[in-house]
């Protein structure tokens, strides 16, 4: 959602729009297809936004779609856990 917010704010087409319809169909299909939570998180952060007038469509790239069948291995699980630990440490440092 942070990436979507930044894309909307940077778009000249949406400057004066108060409400913006967002098409999440491609993303919902990707969510149903992906088999690995680490792949899901990394791919969602690299999705693209296609603006058409006062509408925006969230699109998963072809490269993202190519990773939907990646198995959830020990390495990806470990990477996910390390990412969570780093995020917790970063939040604790900001609070201190």
PDB file of C-alpha atoms in Angstrom:
ATOM      1  CA  UNK A   1       0.000   0.000   0.000  1.00  0.00           C
ATOM      2  CA  UNK A   2       2.904   2.341   0.609  1.00  0.00           C
ATOM      3  CA  UNK A   3       4.057   1.881  -2.985  1.00  0.00           C
ATOM      4  CA  UNK A   4       0.521   2.540  -4.240  1.00  0.00           C
ATOM      5  CA  UNK A   5       0.264   5.717  -2.183  1.00  0.00           C
ATOM      6  CA  UNK A   6       3.573   7.002  -3.560  1.00  0.00           C
ATOM      7  CA  UNK A   7       2.562   6.157  -7.133  1.00  0.00           C
ATOM      8  CA  UNK A   8      -0.770   7.950  -6.756  1.00  0.00           C
ATOM      9  CA  UNK A   9       0.884  11.019  -5.265  1.00  0.00           C
ATOM     10  CA  UNK A  10       3.404  11.109  -8.124  1.00  0.00           C
ATOM     11  CA  UNK A  11       0.777  10.712 -10.858  1.00  0.00           C
ATOM     12  CA  UNK A  12      -0.319  13.889 -12.640  1.00  0.00           C
ATOM     13  CA  UNK A  13      -3.625  12.224 -13.546  1.00  0.00           C
ATOM     14  CA  UNK A  14      -4.754  11.895  -9.924  1.00  0.00           C
ATOM     15  CA  UNK A  15      -3.800  15.292  -8.503  1.00  0.00           C
ATOM     16  CA  UNK A  16      -7.365  16.574  -8.099  1.00  0.00           C
ATOM     17  CA  UNK A  17      -9.060  13.235  -7.419  1.00  0.00           C
ATOM     18  CA  UNK A  18     -10.524  12.641  -3.965  1.00  0.00           C
ATOM     19  CA  UNK A  19     -11.504   8.995  -4.524  1.00  0.00           C
ATOM     20  CA  UNK A  20      -9.539   6.623  -6.716  1.00  0.00           C
ATOM     21  CA  UNK A  21     -10.865   3.215  -7.785  1.00  0.00           C
ATOM     22  CA  UNK A  22      -8.125   0.559  -7.570  1.00  0.00           C
ATOM     23  CA  UNK A  23      -8.352  -2.627  -9.649  1.00  0.00           C
ATOM     24  CA  UNK A  24      -6.821  -5.477  -7.644  1.00  0.00           C
ATOM     25  CA  UNK A  25      -7.880  -8.337  -9.963  1.00  0.00           C
ATOM     26  CA  UNK A  26      -4.358  -9.231 -11.123  1.00  0.00           C
ATOM     27  CA  UNK A  27      -3.075  -9.086  -7.565  1.00  0.00           C
ATOM     28  CA  UNK A  28      -5.908 -11.288  -6.280  1.00  0.00           C
ATOM     29  CA  UNK A  29      -5.163 -13.897  -8.951  1.00  0.00           C
ATOM     30  CA  UNK A  30      -1.489 -13.777  -7.980  1.00  0.00           C
ATOM     31  CA  UNK A  31      -2.381 -14.266  -4.307  1.00  0.00           C
ATOM     32  CA  UNK A  32      -4.398 -17.357  -5.207  1.00  0.00           C
ATOM     33  CA  UNK A  33      -1.548 -18.781  -7.299  1.00  0.00           C
ATOM     34  CA  UNK A  34       1.569 -18.067  -5.225  1.00  0.00           C
ATOM     35  CA  UNK A  35       2.758 -20.922  -2.997  1.00  0.00           C
ATOM     36  CA  UNK A  36       5.477 -19.220  -0.975  1.00  0.00           C
ATOM     37  CA  UNK A  37       4.986 -16.350   1.464  1.00  0.00           C
ATOM     38  CA  UNK A  38       8.506 -14.992   0.926  1.00  0.00           C
ATOM     39  CA  UNK A  39       7.941 -14.878  -2.838  1.00  0.00           C
ATOM     40  CA  UNK A  40       4.578 -13.213  -2.215  1.00  0.00           C
ATOM     41  CA  UNK A  41       6.080 -10.465  -0.076  1.00  0.00           C
ATOM     42  CA  UNK A  42       9.000  -9.751  -2.379  1.00  0.00           C
ATOM     43  CA  UNK A  43       6.835  -9.783  -5.513  1.00  0.00           C
ATOM     44  CA  UNK A  44       4.115  -7.562  -4.072  1.00  0.00           C
ATOM     45  CA  UNK A  45       6.737  -4.924  -3.311  1.00  0.00           C
ATOM     46  CA  UNK A  46       7.708  -4.992  -7.009  1.00  0.00           C
ATOM     47  CA  UNK A  47       4.255  -4.792  -8.576  1.00  0.00           C
ATOM     48  CA  UNK A  48       3.486  -2.027 -11.051  1.00  0.00           C
ATOM     49  CA  UNK A  49       0.674   0.500 -11.267  1.00  0.00           C
ATOM     50  CA  UNK A  50      -1.082   1.351 -14.521  1.00  0.00           C
ATOM     51  CA  UNK A  51      -3.018   4.601 -14.475  1.00  0.00           C
ATOM     52  CA  UNK A  52      -5.955   5.139 -16.804  1.00  0.00           C
ATOM     53  CA  UNK A  53      -7.703   8.428 -16.208  1.00  0.00           C
ATOM     54  CA  UNK A  54      -8.876   8.421 -12.615  1.00  0.00           C
ATOM     55  CA  UNK A  55      -8.408   4.654 -12.134  1.00  0.00           C
ATOM     56  CA  UNK A  56      -5.358   2.620 -11.211  1.00  0.00           C
ATOM     57  CA  UNK A  57      -4.670  -1.059 -11.818  1.00  0.00           C
ATOM     58  CA  UNK A  58      -2.215  -3.013  -9.649  1.00  0.00           C
ATOM     59  CA  UNK A  59      -0.306  -5.378 -11.949  1.00  0.00           C
ATOM     60  CA  UNK A  60       2.059  -8.170 -11.112  1.00  0.00           C
ATOM     61  CA  UNK A  61       4.990  -8.364 -13.533  1.00  0.00           C
ATOM     62  CA  UNK A  62       5.709 -11.371 -15.720  1.00  0.00           C
ATOM     63  CA  UNK A  63       8.783 -12.059 -13.613  1.00  0.00           C
ATOM     64  CA  UNK A  64       6.569 -12.188 -10.518  1.00  0.00           C
ATOM     65  CA  UNK A  65       4.142 -14.579 -12.214  1.00  0.00           C
ATOM     66  CA  UNK A  66       7.102 -16.795 -13.105  1.00  0.00           C
ATOM     67  CA  UNK A  67       7.838 -17.299  -9.403  1.00  0.00           C
ATOM     68  CA  UNK A  68       4.360 -18.447  -8.290  1.00  0.00           C
ATOM     69  CA  UNK A  69       5.386 -22.104  -8.168  1.00  0.00           C
ATOM     70  CA  UNK A  70       8.634 -21.582  -6.256  1.00  0.00           C
ATOM     71  CA  UNK A  71       8.546 -23.994  -3.321  1.00  0.00           C
ATOM     72  CA  UNK A  72       8.658 -22.764   0.251  1.00  0.00           C
ATOM     73  CA  UNK A  73      12.156 -23.972   1.108  1.00  0.00           C
ATOM     74  CA  UNK A  74      14.080 -23.773   4.373  1.00  0.00           C
ATOM     75  CA  UNK A  75      16.169 -20.974   2.883  1.00  0.00           C
ATOM     76  CA  UNK A  76      13.166 -18.803   2.048  1.00  0.00           C
ATOM     77  CA  UNK A  77      11.635 -19.471   5.457  1.00  0.00           C
ATOM     78  CA  UNK A  78      14.926 -18.511   7.090  1.00  0.00           C
ATOM     79  CA  UNK A  79      15.115 -15.349   4.994  1.00  0.00           C
ATOM     80  CA  UNK A  80      11.564 -14.458   6.032  1.00  0.00           C
ATOM     81  CA  UNK A  81      12.392 -14.931   9.713  1.00  0.00           C
ATOM     82  CA  UNK A  82      15.600 -12.865   9.460  1.00  0.00           C
ATOM     83  CA  UNK A  83      13.653 -10.095   7.753  1.00  0.00           C
ATOM     84  CA  UNK A  84      11.141 -10.111  10.618  1.00  0.00           C
ATOM     85  CA  UNK A  85      13.894  -9.972  13.246  1.00  0.00           C
ATOM     86  CA  UNK A  86      15.573  -7.069  11.459  1.00  0.00           C
ATOM     87  CA  UNK A  87      12.285  -5.181  11.253  1.00  0.00           C
ATOM     88  CA  UNK A  88      11.679  -5.713  14.973  1.00  0.00           C
ATOM     89  CA  UNK A  89      15.201  -4.517  15.825  1.00  0.00           C
ATOM     90  CA  UNK A  90      14.821  -1.481  13.582  1.00  0.00           C
ATOM     91  CA  UNK A  91      11.515  -0.560  15.264  1.00  0.00           C
ATOM     92  CA  UNK A  92      13.085  -0.976  18.719  1.00  0.00           C
ATOM     93  CA  UNK A  93      16.008   1.268  17.749  1.00  0.00           C
ATOM     94  CA  UNK A  94      13.663   3.984  16.485  1.00  0.00           C
ATOM     95  CA  UNK A  95      11.661   3.823  19.725  1.00  0.00           C
ATOM     96  CA  UNK A  96      14.796   4.118  21.902  1.00  0.00           C
TER      97      UNK A  96
END
